[in-house]
């Protein structure tokens, strides 16, 4: 008989119920690798009656009282899958204070209170793992912490929100409108009834906070991520991007420029030849540029019960091994660095501007003057779609600073009869 | 002052000299993560004079005698970067017997004598890591061993040879012939003057042996990999594939069918919508299908001094941490399973046949009869390119077994006036 390792589970929803399923399905392999039998002994639920059948199937004791789990001395690890900040934060805090190791998939919590919880775990010699919090089934955090430990990362960029990537794929390939695509994502269960966190880029921003911590050892706040979503994105822009050789993707990016980082989330134009451009539907991908490895990319499902539960169980296996070897209490990511944010003057990129102008001579000249004043030159310039009174000009600049981009944006917005429809950052291969 | 961890390096060539470079460049990060200072103290070279400047730069003591390193009690880890089976095998064996931990990038050795060396490492409570042996800069072995430990892998397939992928990319995008593409790969230093191991698929087969060990816990021999290369591949087939919506790639695949595995290497037609189809030039990618995560892909440089050296240093960091925690002597991959090979009757796939036939009526009927006899039906059928006396028929079948494929192949080959030009497996999205 192998030693039993008892787990308490907070939340027995879609992902939660995936955890005992995965543990049961791969029991033999898991016990071979860890030398232990991992068992979910108790689960915290809101309504015991509702989860009774599931509990019987996996022989899990249900409770509606967190104390039953936190004060159970036999339980060594607590898996938190409730989501959102509270009461998850209170539960995890108490559990760590009681010496329980923690596995969580809670990106909201980690992005906003990560350093506090990491410090508390350290103080109590507990493990705290959260691989599933970023890009669901892709083992990106462990890869950065272990395999890229010998490397110097310059840039992490990714498609880290499956809902919006699904919507954008539908808009590009099926010519669906933003509203149609959103409705379909909701019908398929990818988007919640209130899609704010997804479409406004907040969910992606949470993940970029966590990725920046791993890639650069820096703790940034959510309000330090320059965040834009895809709300109201027009099919016109998506089609124009395709004509120019780009896909529109909601990209999270975190870049190191001489020791300072710039973190942003927003719709970007990605060159079709870039490996990340072909990531479709609900899939996620994280692309890394580093001085040692060069370019690498990690691709997989961004969400879903099974991939997320698999990721949670891989964290459980890691802790099980640590318990066995007596090596718990080390940080998931040991790399720490002073946090420094880059100034707009040092962040550079190519930018796409889409501007509605009067359909009269001299408009391109007027735009060119604005650009020239800010020392910005064009890479591509297209005038198209006139209804006789209004026309549209689309411009892609050469590399400029974010400061220049803001200057130009301000100038265009204050120019009589010019209407700035959209600005996107442009990622080349 | 941090504790010093002394390393012996066997081979100070391109990759070898990358190791002290990476250690020096990322010294601060590495010592933070490991709590130690990792130092290359000695290196085995063939000619001391030739490497003197390099040795002085990094303060490495050179020797031409392996005993100087193996018998140095201060050296805890030996990094083997000589390549090929001998003398590497003898050196590693002696080193393990002397209690040294090993890092190697030697795929030839691991594929042919891996289980023997793993057993020896176990016996001597030593670590043996070889992340760099498969797909250079992609941390694929560690990902399978750690992050997918909770998962059940059904299929691993990949572009694991950069040289041939570079050649195929040039043939597709630049319409270069096989010979031109090979010459260019040699000029760029991707292919050796004797390109046998690359173009005949042997290098890829080595990697599939190692990947199969990690994914399925099974030890297979090189002669159990059904191996074909790309030697003499014609531009005709590459162009025909493109017309039908496929890219020709040299694919290594290892598939689990009800507990038995089928491992093969060969040129395959990959549907353009498959994530692996867009992997270009010298890049590698490994695509995994598993019951938990679903589809995931890991992409990066397949070779090169810096990526490979980075991978070697990530292994060094792992061992350094193990030494610090007193947890050395555990297997890189703890998953073990009885080895069972699948029969041709249970392996299935779609296949592409390209056949030269006389330019007369009734040839398609004749081919259809052969196919029907073997219970094989067509998905696509194209007759094209006639010079007045000979025409070419290209057929893609529906899913059939490998046994059926062999039956049909044999029949076509023995049919008067039919000449089988090529057969490829077909991978759909």
PDB file of C-alpha atoms in Angstrom, chain A residues 22 25-26 28-30 32-33 131 137-139 142-143 145-153 215 273-275 278 280 283 287 291-301 306-307 310 313-314 317 321 325 327 330 334-337 429, chain B residues 22 25-26 28-30 32-33 131 137-139 142-143 145-153 215 273-275 278 280 283 287 291-301 306-307 310 313-314 317 321 325 327 330 334-337 429:
ATOM      1  CA  UNK A  22      -7.924  13.145 -13.666  1.00  0.00           C
ATOM      2  CA  UNK A  25      -7.946   8.139 -14.619  1.00  0.00           C
ATOM      3  CA  UNK A  26      -4.169   8.448 -14.264  1.00  0.00           C
ATOM      4  CA  UNK A  28      -1.242   4.353 -11.765  1.00  0.00           C
ATOM      5  CA  UNK A  29       1.054   6.806 -13.526  1.00  0.00           C
ATOM      6  CA  UNK A  30       0.702   9.406 -10.773  1.00  0.00           C
ATOM      7  CA  UNK A  32       4.469   5.688  -9.912  1.00  0.00           C
ATOM      8  CA  UNK A  33       5.869   9.191 -10.323  1.00  0.00           C
ATOM      9  CA  UNK A 131       0.348  26.870 -13.093  1.00  0.00           C
ATOM     10  CA  UNK A 137      -3.300  23.718 -20.237  1.00  0.00           C
ATOM     11  CA  UNK A 138       0.012  25.287 -21.298  1.00  0.00           C
ATOM     12  CA  UNK A 139       2.754  24.676 -18.701  1.00  0.00           C
ATOM     13  CA  UNK A 142       6.947  26.027 -14.929  1.00  0.00           C
ATOM     14  CA  UNK A 143       8.771  26.324 -18.260  1.00  0.00           C
ATOM     15  CA  UNK A 145      10.829  29.065 -13.888  1.00  0.00           C
ATOM     16  CA  UNK A 146      12.739  25.866 -14.657  1.00  0.00           C
ATOM     17  CA  UNK A 147      13.751  25.534 -18.266  1.00  0.00           C
ATOM     18  CA  UNK A 148      14.417  29.192 -18.963  1.00  0.00           C
ATOM     19  CA  UNK A 149      16.149  29.753 -15.619  1.00  0.00           C
ATOM     20  CA  UNK A 150      19.452  29.822 -17.490  1.00  0.00           C
ATOM     21  CA  UNK A 151      18.179  32.327 -19.990  1.00  0.00           C
ATOM     22  CA  UNK A 152      17.636  36.044 -20.189  1.00  0.00           C
ATOM     23  CA  UNK A 153      14.120  36.822 -21.408  1.00  0.00           C
ATOM     24  CA  UNK A 215       9.863  36.320 -16.861  1.00  0.00           C
ATOM     25  CA  UNK A 273       4.137  34.918 -40.909  1.00  0.00           C
ATOM     26  CA  UNK A 274       4.524  35.345 -37.125  1.00  0.00           C
ATOM     27  CA  UNK A 275       4.037  31.970 -35.360  1.00  0.00           C
ATOM     28  CA  UNK A 278      -2.060  31.171 -36.802  1.00  0.00           C
ATOM     29  CA  UNK A 280      -7.090  30.136 -33.748  1.00  0.00           C
ATOM     30  CA  UNK A 283      -6.405  28.304 -28.214  1.00  0.00           C
ATOM     31  CA  UNK A 287       5.804  33.482 -27.486  1.00  0.00           C
ATOM     32  CA  UNK A 291      19.015  35.816 -25.507  1.00  0.00           C
ATOM     33  CA  UNK A 292      19.875  32.111 -25.114  1.00  0.00           C
ATOM     34  CA  UNK A 293      17.110  30.095 -26.741  1.00  0.00           C
ATOM     35  CA  UNK A 294      16.096  32.817 -29.177  1.00  0.00           C
ATOM     36  CA  UNK A 295      12.459  32.387 -30.216  1.00  0.00           C
ATOM     37  CA  UNK A 296      10.243  29.792 -28.606  1.00  0.00           C
ATOM     38  CA  UNK A 297       6.494  29.345 -28.441  1.00  0.00           C
ATOM     39  CA  UNK A 298       4.158  27.317 -26.236  1.00  0.00           C
ATOM     40  CA  UNK A 299       0.716  26.531 -27.632  1.00  0.00           C
ATOM     41  CA  UNK A 300      -2.350  24.825 -26.177  1.00  0.00           C
ATOM     42  CA  UNK A 301      -5.870  25.199 -24.850  1.00  0.00           C
ATOM     43  CA  UNK A 306      -9.882  19.038 -18.419  1.00  0.00           C
ATOM     44  CA  UNK A 307      -6.820  21.062 -19.453  1.00  0.00           C
ATOM     45  CA  UNK A 310      -4.620  18.531 -15.653  1.00  0.00           C
ATOM     46  CA  UNK A 313      -2.908  17.947 -10.890  1.00  0.00           C
ATOM     47  CA  UNK A 314       0.601  18.599 -12.253  1.00  0.00           C
ATOM     48  CA  UNK A 317       2.309  16.057  -8.252  1.00  0.00           C
ATOM     49  CA  UNK A 321       7.270  15.009  -4.725  1.00  0.00           C
ATOM     50  CA  UNK A 325      11.746  14.612  -0.585  1.00  0.00           C
ATOM     51  CA  UNK A 327      11.788  20.024  -0.016  1.00  0.00           C
ATOM     52  CA  UNK A 330      10.526  26.923  -1.925  1.00  0.00           C
ATOM     53  CA  UNK A 334      12.677  32.166  -7.217  1.00  0.00           C
ATOM     54  CA  UNK A 335      13.760  34.904  -9.612  1.00  0.00           C
ATOM     55  CA  UNK A 336      13.306  38.367  -8.078  1.00  0.00           C
ATOM     56  CA  UNK A 337      14.354  41.711  -9.471  1.00  0.00           C
ATOM     57  CA  UNK A 429       7.682  38.480 -37.757  1.00  0.00           C
TER      58      UNK A 429
ATOM     59  CA  UNK B  22      25.811  31.505 -20.723  1.00  0.00           C
ATOM     60  CA  UNK B  25      26.175  36.209 -18.840  1.00  0.00           C
ATOM     61  CA  UNK B  26      23.418  35.047 -16.496  1.00  0.00           C
ATOM     62  CA  UNK B  28      23.451  36.757 -11.128  1.00  0.00           C
ATOM     63  CA  UNK B  29      20.146  35.105 -12.037  1.00  0.00           C
ATOM     64  CA  UNK B  30      21.609  31.595 -11.835  1.00  0.00           C
ATOM     65  CA  UNK B  32      19.924  33.615  -7.158  1.00  0.00           C
ATOM     66  CA  UNK B  33      17.930  30.587  -8.312  1.00  0.00           C
ATOM     67  CA  UNK B 131      17.225  18.049 -22.196  1.00  0.00           C
ATOM     68  CA  UNK B 137      16.280  24.917 -27.228  1.00  0.00           C
ATOM     69  CA  UNK B 138      12.780  23.514 -26.669  1.00  0.00           C
ATOM     70  CA  UNK B 139      12.363  22.237 -23.090  1.00  0.00           C
ATOM     71  CA  UNK B 142      11.174  18.430 -18.874  1.00  0.00           C
ATOM     72  CA  UNK B 143       7.684  19.485 -19.971  1.00  0.00           C
ATOM     73  CA  UNK B 145       8.246  14.606 -17.376  1.00  0.00           C
ATOM     74  CA  UNK B 146       6.893  17.332 -15.095  1.00  0.00           C
ATOM     75  CA  UNK B 147       3.978  19.214 -16.536  1.00  0.00           C
ATOM     76  CA  UNK B 148       2.361  16.340 -18.386  1.00  0.00           C
ATOM     77  CA  UNK B 149       2.954  13.856 -15.558  1.00  0.00           C
ATOM     78  CA  UNK B 150      -0.752  14.108 -14.730  1.00  0.00           C
ATOM     79  CA  UNK B 151      -1.739  13.478 -18.297  1.00  0.00           C
ATOM     80  CA  UNK B 152      -2.148  10.538 -20.618  1.00  0.00           C
ATOM     81  CA  UNK B 153      -0.316  11.148 -23.887  1.00  0.00           C
ATOM     82  CA  UNK B 215       5.816  10.130 -23.413  1.00  0.00           C
ATOM     83  CA  UNK B 273      -4.133  24.304 -41.100  1.00  0.00           C
ATOM     84  CA  UNK B 274      -2.198  21.997 -38.724  1.00  0.00           C
ATOM     85  CA  UNK B 275      -0.126  24.064 -36.252  1.00  0.00           C
ATOM     86  CA  UNK B 278       3.842  26.599 -40.442  1.00  0.00           C
ATOM     87  CA  UNK B 280       9.777  26.923 -41.106  1.00  0.00           C
ATOM     88  CA  UNK B 283      12.964  25.598 -36.352  1.00  0.00           C
ATOM     89  CA  UNK B 287       3.024  18.560 -31.051  1.00  0.00           C
ATOM     90  CA  UNK B 291      -6.406  13.133 -22.934  1.00  0.00           C
ATOM     91  CA  UNK B 292      -6.138  15.889 -20.322  1.00  0.00           C
ATOM     92  CA  UNK B 293      -4.614  18.929 -21.995  1.00  0.00           C
ATOM     93  CA  UNK B 294      -5.823  18.036 -25.481  1.00  0.00           C
ATOM     94  CA  UNK B 295      -3.567  19.578 -28.129  1.00  0.00           C
ATOM     95  CA  UNK B 296      -0.397  21.406 -27.197  1.00  0.00           C
ATOM     96  CA  UNK B 297       2.676  22.412 -29.154  1.00  0.00           C
ATOM     97  CA  UNK B 298       6.187  23.462 -28.206  1.00  0.00           C
ATOM     98  CA  UNK B 299       8.151  25.471 -30.764  1.00  0.00           C
ATOM     99  CA  UNK B 300      11.713  26.762 -30.892  1.00  0.00           C
ATOM    100  CA  UNK B 301      15.179  26.449 -32.376  1.00  0.00           C
ATOM    101  CA  UNK B 306      23.323  29.237 -27.809  1.00  0.00           C
ATOM    102  CA  UNK B 307      19.955  27.450 -27.579  1.00  0.00           C
ATOM    103  CA  UNK B 310      21.055  27.290 -22.629  1.00  0.00           C
ATOM    104  CA  UNK B 313      22.732  25.102 -18.357  1.00  0.00           C
ATOM    105  CA  UNK B 314      19.068  24.566 -17.394  1.00  0.00           C
ATOM    106  CA  UNK B 317      20.652  24.407 -12.608  1.00  0.00           C
ATOM    107  CA  UNK B 321      19.175  22.622  -6.902  1.00  0.00           C
ATOM    108  CA  UNK B 325      18.298  20.039  -1.396  1.00  0.00           C
ATOM    109  CA  UNK B 327      17.605  15.156  -3.716  1.00  0.00           C
ATOM    110  CA  UNK B 330      16.132  10.517  -9.102  1.00  0.00           C
ATOM    111  CA  UNK B 334      10.290   8.328 -13.668  1.00  0.00           C
ATOM    112  CA  UNK B 335       7.480   6.989 -15.841  1.00  0.00           C
ATOM    113  CA  UNK B 336       8.123   3.377 -16.889  1.00  0.00           C
ATOM    114  CA  UNK B 337       5.841   1.050 -18.774  1.00  0.00           C
ATOM    115  CA  UNK B 429      -5.591  19.071 -38.763  1.00  0.00           C
TER     116      UNK B 429
END
